[in-house]
């Protein structure tokens, strides 16, 4: 008898509704409170920064983009496979840093760094990449774990932009432990009421699936 092919059929393009989906780790109350304190101090500088709500703080792992329902279900299935083989682990917050963008009309990101001394998060990310790759997603090769706290609007004067960023990241951050017990699959929804120059500047996030890490020991 002919052998069945183990190769997955490629997904057909769907014409149904799509959602903006990403995979992330939640952070505890203590971390959010520290981010709120830091943000409050930085706001006193009155720089053109769109600050994130500390209650929405999270660590983004993989942005999947606007995907249809069947692709969403495939992503959830992939994450569950990885979570079954992963034990809970700990991370910690580092200091402030930034991603500078020289691209036209792109904001620079102000962030709290994430420390992963045992490389557990990076190994988890590798497993997620492999599992999602089997479902025909293409996550980035490298991970830069962080918590976004604000976005500095693009400035015409690059020197001035850099000076503002350097001033912002001088604020000290008290290190907090983050115990990772689950992986979240989330939806990003534009907040139409928050705009600058007609552009949406904020989003609200909705947790669709909170997938526990199940490996014992």
CSV table of C-alpha atoms in Angstrom, one decimal:
chain,number,residue,atom,x,y,z
A,1,UNK,CA,0.0,0.0,0.0
A,2,UNK,CA,1.3,3.5,-0.7
A,3,UNK,CA,2.6,5.3,2.3
A,4,UNK,CA,0.9,8.5,3.5
A,5,UNK,CA,2.9,11.6,3.3
A,6,UNK,CA,3.8,13.2,6.7
A,7,UNK,CA,4.3,16.6,5.1
A,8,UNK,CA,1.6,19.0,6.2
A,9,UNK,CA,-0.5,20.6,3.5
A,10,UNK,CA,0.0,24.3,3.0
A,11,UNK,CA,-2.6,26.5,4.4
A,12,UNK,CA,-4.9,28.1,1.9
A,13,UNK,CA,-5.4,31.8,2.0
A,14,UNK,CA,-8.5,32.6,4.1
A,15,UNK,CA,-10.8,35.5,3.3
A,16,UNK,CA,-12.3,35.5,6.8
A,17,UNK,CA,-11.7,38.0,9.5
A,18,UNK,CA,-8.1,38.4,10.8
A,19,UNK,CA,-6.8,39.3,14.2
A,20,UNK,CA,-3.4,40.8,15.2
A,21,UNK,CA,-1.9,38.1,17.3
A,22,UNK,CA,1.3,37.8,19.3
A,23,UNK,CA,2.8,35.4,21.9
A,24,UNK,CA,3.9,36.9,25.2
A,25,UNK,CA,4.8,36.3,28.8
A,26,UNK,CA,2.8,38.1,31.6
A,27,UNK,CA,4.6,39.9,34.4
A,28,UNK,CA,3.5,40.1,38.1
A,29,UNK,CA,2.0,42.9,40.0
A,30,UNK,CA,5.3,43.9,41.6
A,31,UNK,CA,6.9,44.4,38.2
A,32,UNK,CA,4.0,46.5,37.0
A,33,UNK,CA,4.2,48.7,40.1
A,34,UNK,CA,7.9,49.3,39.6
A,35,UNK,CA,7.3,50.2,35.9
A,36,UNK,CA,4.5,52.6,37.0
A,37,UNK,CA,6.9,54.3,39.4
A,38,UNK,CA,9.6,54.6,36.8
A,39,UNK,CA,7.2,55.9,34.2
A,40,UNK,CA,5.8,58.5,36.6
A,41,UNK,CA,9.3,59.9,37.1
A,42,UNK,CA,10.1,59.9,33.4
A,43,UNK,CA,6.9,61.8,32.5
A,44,UNK,CA,8.3,64.8,34.5
A,45,UNK,CA,10.8,65.3,31.6
A,46,UNK,CA,7.9,66.3,29.3
A,47,UNK,CA,9.5,64.6,26.3
A,48,UNK,CA,7.2,63.6,23.3
A,49,UNK,CA,6.8,60.1,24.5
A,50,UNK,CA,3.6,58.0,24.3
A,51,UNK,CA,3.7,56.0,27.5
A,52,UNK,CA,2.3,52.5,27.8
A,53,UNK,CA,-0.1,51.7,30.6
A,54,UNK,CA,1.9,49.7,33.2
A,55,UNK,CA,-1.0,47.4,33.7
A,56,UNK,CA,-0.5,46.2,30.1
A,57,UNK,CA,3.2,45.3,30.7
A,58,UNK,CA,4.3,42.1,29.1
A,59,UNK,CA,7.3,40.4,27.4
A,60,UNK,CA,6.6,39.9,23.7
A,61,UNK,CA,8.2,36.8,22.3
A,62,UNK,CA,6.8,36.5,18.8
A,63,UNK,CA,4.5,38.7,16.7
A,64,UNK,CA,2.5,36.6,14.3
A,65,UNK,CA,0.7,39.4,12.5
A,66,UNK,CA,-2.8,39.6,11.2
A,67,UNK,CA,-4.0,36.0,10.9
A,68,UNK,CA,-7.2,34.1,10.3
A,69,UNK,CA,-8.9,31.7,12.7
A,70,UNK,CA,-7.4,28.5,11.3
A,71,UNK,CA,-3.9,30.0,11.5
A,72,UNK,CA,-4.6,31.2,15.1
A,73,UNK,CA,-5.7,27.6,16.0
A,74,UNK,CA,-2.5,26.2,14.5
A,75,UNK,CA,-0.4,28.7,16.5
A,76,UNK,CA,-2.1,27.8,19.8
A,77,UNK,CA,-1.5,24.1,19.0
A,78,UNK,CA,2.2,24.8,18.5
A,79,UNK,CA,2.5,26.7,21.7
A,80,UNK,CA,0.7,23.9,23.7
A,81,UNK,CA,3.2,21.3,22.4
A,82,UNK,CA,6.1,23.4,23.6
A,83,UNK,CA,4.5,24.3,27.0
A,84,UNK,CA,3.9,20.6,27.7
A,85,UNK,CA,7.7,20.0,27.8
A,86,UNK,CA,8.7,23.2,29.7
A,87,UNK,CA,8.9,23.7,33.5
A,88,UNK,CA,8.2,27.1,35.1
A,89,UNK,CA,11.3,29.3,35.4
A,90,UNK,CA,12.5,32.7,36.6
A,91,UNK,CA,13.6,35.8,34.9
A,92,UNK,CA,14.4,39.3,36.3
A,93,UNK,CA,14.1,42.8,35.2
A,94,UNK,CA,17.2,44.8,34.2
A,95,UNK,CA,17.7,48.5,33.6
A,96,UNK,CA,16.2,50.9,31.1
A,97,UNK,CA,17.4,50.8,27.5
A,98,UNK,CA,16.1,51.8,24.1
A,99,UNK,CA,15.8,50.7,20.5
A,100,UNK,CA,16.7,53.7,18.3
A,101,UNK,CA,14.9,53.9,15.0
A,102,UNK,CA,16.4,55.9,12.1
A,103,UNK,CA,13.6,54.9,9.8
A,104,UNK,CA,11.3,57.7,8.6
A,105,UNK,CA,8.1,58.0,10.8
A,106,UNK,CA,9.2,55.3,13.1
A,107,UNK,CA,9.3,55.8,16.9
A,108,UNK,CA,12.2,54.8,19.2
A,109,UNK,CA,11.2,52.4,21.9
A,110,UNK,CA,12.0,52.9,25.6
A,111,UNK,CA,12.2,49.6,27.4
A,112,UNK,CA,13.1,47.6,30.5
A,113,UNK,CA,15.6,44.9,29.8
A,114,UNK,CA,15.0,41.3,30.8
A,115,UNK,CA,17.8,39.2,32.3
A,116,UNK,CA,17.9,35.5,31.4
A,117,UNK,CA,21.1,34.2,33.0
A,118,UNK,CA,20.3,30.5,32.5
A,119,UNK,CA,19.2,31.0,28.9
A,120,UNK,CA,16.0,29.2,29.7
A,121,UNK,CA,13.9,31.9,27.9
A,122,UNK,CA,16.2,31.7,24.8
A,123,UNK,CA,15.9,27.9,24.8
A,124,UNK,CA,12.1,28.2,25.1
A,125,UNK,CA,12.1,30.7,22.2
A,126,UNK,CA,14.0,28.3,20.1
A,127,UNK,CA,11.4,25.5,20.7
A,128,UNK,CA,8.6,27.9,19.9
A,129,UNK,CA,10.3,28.9,16.7
A,130,UNK,CA,10.6,25.3,15.7
A,131,UNK,CA,7.1,24.4,16.6
A,132,UNK,CA,5.6,27.4,14.8
A,133,UNK,CA,7.9,26.8,11.8
A,134,UNK,CA,6.2,23.4,11.4
A,135,UNK,CA,2.9,25.3,11.1
A,136,UNK,CA,4.4,27.5,8.4
A,137,UNK,CA,5.0,30.6,10.5
A,138,UNK,CA,8.4,32.4,10.3
A,139,UNK,CA,9.4,33.9,13.6
A,140,UNK,CA,12.6,36.0,13.8
A,141,UNK,CA,15.8,34.1,14.5
A,142,UNK,CA,16.9,36.2,17.4
A,143,UNK,CA,15.1,37.2,20.6
A,144,UNK,CA,15.5,40.6,22.4
A,145,UNK,CA,13.5,40.1,25.5
A,146,UNK,CA,12.2,43.3,27.0
A,147,UNK,CA,9.1,45.2,28.4
A,148,UNK,CA,8.2,48.2,26.3
A,149,UNK,CA,7.2,51.2,28.5
A,150,UNK,CA,7.0,54.0,25.9
A,151,UNK,CA,7.7,55.2,22.4
A,152,UNK,CA,9.6,58.5,21.6
A,153,UNK,CA,8.1,60.2,18.6
A,154,UNK,CA,10.5,60.5,15.6
A,155,UNK,CA,12.5,63.8,15.7
A,156,UNK,CA,13.9,65.7,12.8
A,157,UNK,CA,17.1,66.4,14.8
A,158,UNK,CA,18.7,63.0,15.3
A,159,UNK,CA,21.2,64.3,17.9
A,160,UNK,CA,18.4,65.8,19.9
A,161,UNK,CA,16.5,62.5,19.7
A,162,UNK,CA,19.5,60.5,21.0
A,163,UNK,CA,20.0,63.0,23.8
A,164,UNK,CA,16.4,62.6,24.9
A,165,UNK,CA,16.8,58.8,24.8
A,166,UNK,CA,20.0,58.8,26.8
A,167,UNK,CA,18.4,61.1,29.4
A,168,UNK,CA,15.4,58.8,29.7
A,169,UNK,CA,17.4,55.6,30.3
A,170,UNK,CA,19.4,57.2,33.2
A,171,UNK,CA,16.4,56.5,35.5
A,172,UNK,CA,17.3,53.5,37.8
A,173,UNK,CA,15.0,50.4,37.9
A,174,UNK,CA,14.7,48.2,41.0
A,175,UNK,CA,15.2,44.6,39.9
A,176,UNK,CA,12.1,42.3,40.2
A,177,UNK,CA,11.8,38.6,39.8
A,178,UNK,CA,9.4,37.3,37.1
A,179,UNK,CA,8.2,33.7,37.6
A,180,UNK,CA,7.1,32.4,34.2
A,181,UNK,CA,4.3,29.8,34.6
A,182,UNK,CA,2.5,30.1,31.3
A,183,UNK,CA,2.7,31.4,27.8
A,184,UNK,CA,0.0,33.8,26.5
A,185,UNK,CA,-1.5,34.0,23.1
A,186,UNK,CA,-2.8,37.6,22.8
A,187,UNK,CA,-4.6,39.9,20.5
A,188,UNK,CA,-3.6,43.5,19.9
A,189,UNK,CA,-6.6,45.8,19.3
A,190,UNK,CA,-6.0,49.5,18.1
A,191,UNK,CA,-7.4,52.1,20.5
A,192,UNK,CA,-9.1,54.4,18.0
A,193,UNK,CA,-9.4,57.1,20.6
A,194,UNK,CA,-5.6,57.5,21.1
A,195,UNK,CA,-4.2,59.3,18.1
A,196,UNK,CA,-1.4,61.8,17.2
A,197,UNK,CA,-1.6,63.5,13.9
A,198,UNK,CA,-4.4,61.2,12.9
A,199,UNK,CA,-2.4,58.0,13.6
A,200,UNK,CA,-3.3,55.4,16.3
A,201,UNK,CA,-0.8,55.6,19.0
A,202,UNK,CA,-2.0,53.0,21.5
A,203,UNK,CA,-3.5,49.5,21.6
A,204,UNK,CA,-5.3,47.4,24.1
A,205,UNK,CA,-4.3,43.7,24.5
A,206,UNK,CA,-6.7,40.8,25.1
A,207,UNK,CA,-5.4,37.5,26.4
A,208,UNK,CA,-7.0,34.8,24.3
A,209,UNK,CA,-5.2,31.7,25.6
A,210,UNK,CA,-3.1,31.3,28.8
A,211,UNK,CA,-1.2,28.1,28.2
A,212,UNK,CA,0.5,26.7,31.4
A,213,UNK,CA,4.0,25.2,31.5
A,214,UNK,CA,3.3,21.6,32.5
A,215,UNK,CA,6.6,19.8,32.8
A,216,UNK,CA,7.3,18.7,36.4
A,217,UNK,CA,10.9,18.8,37.7
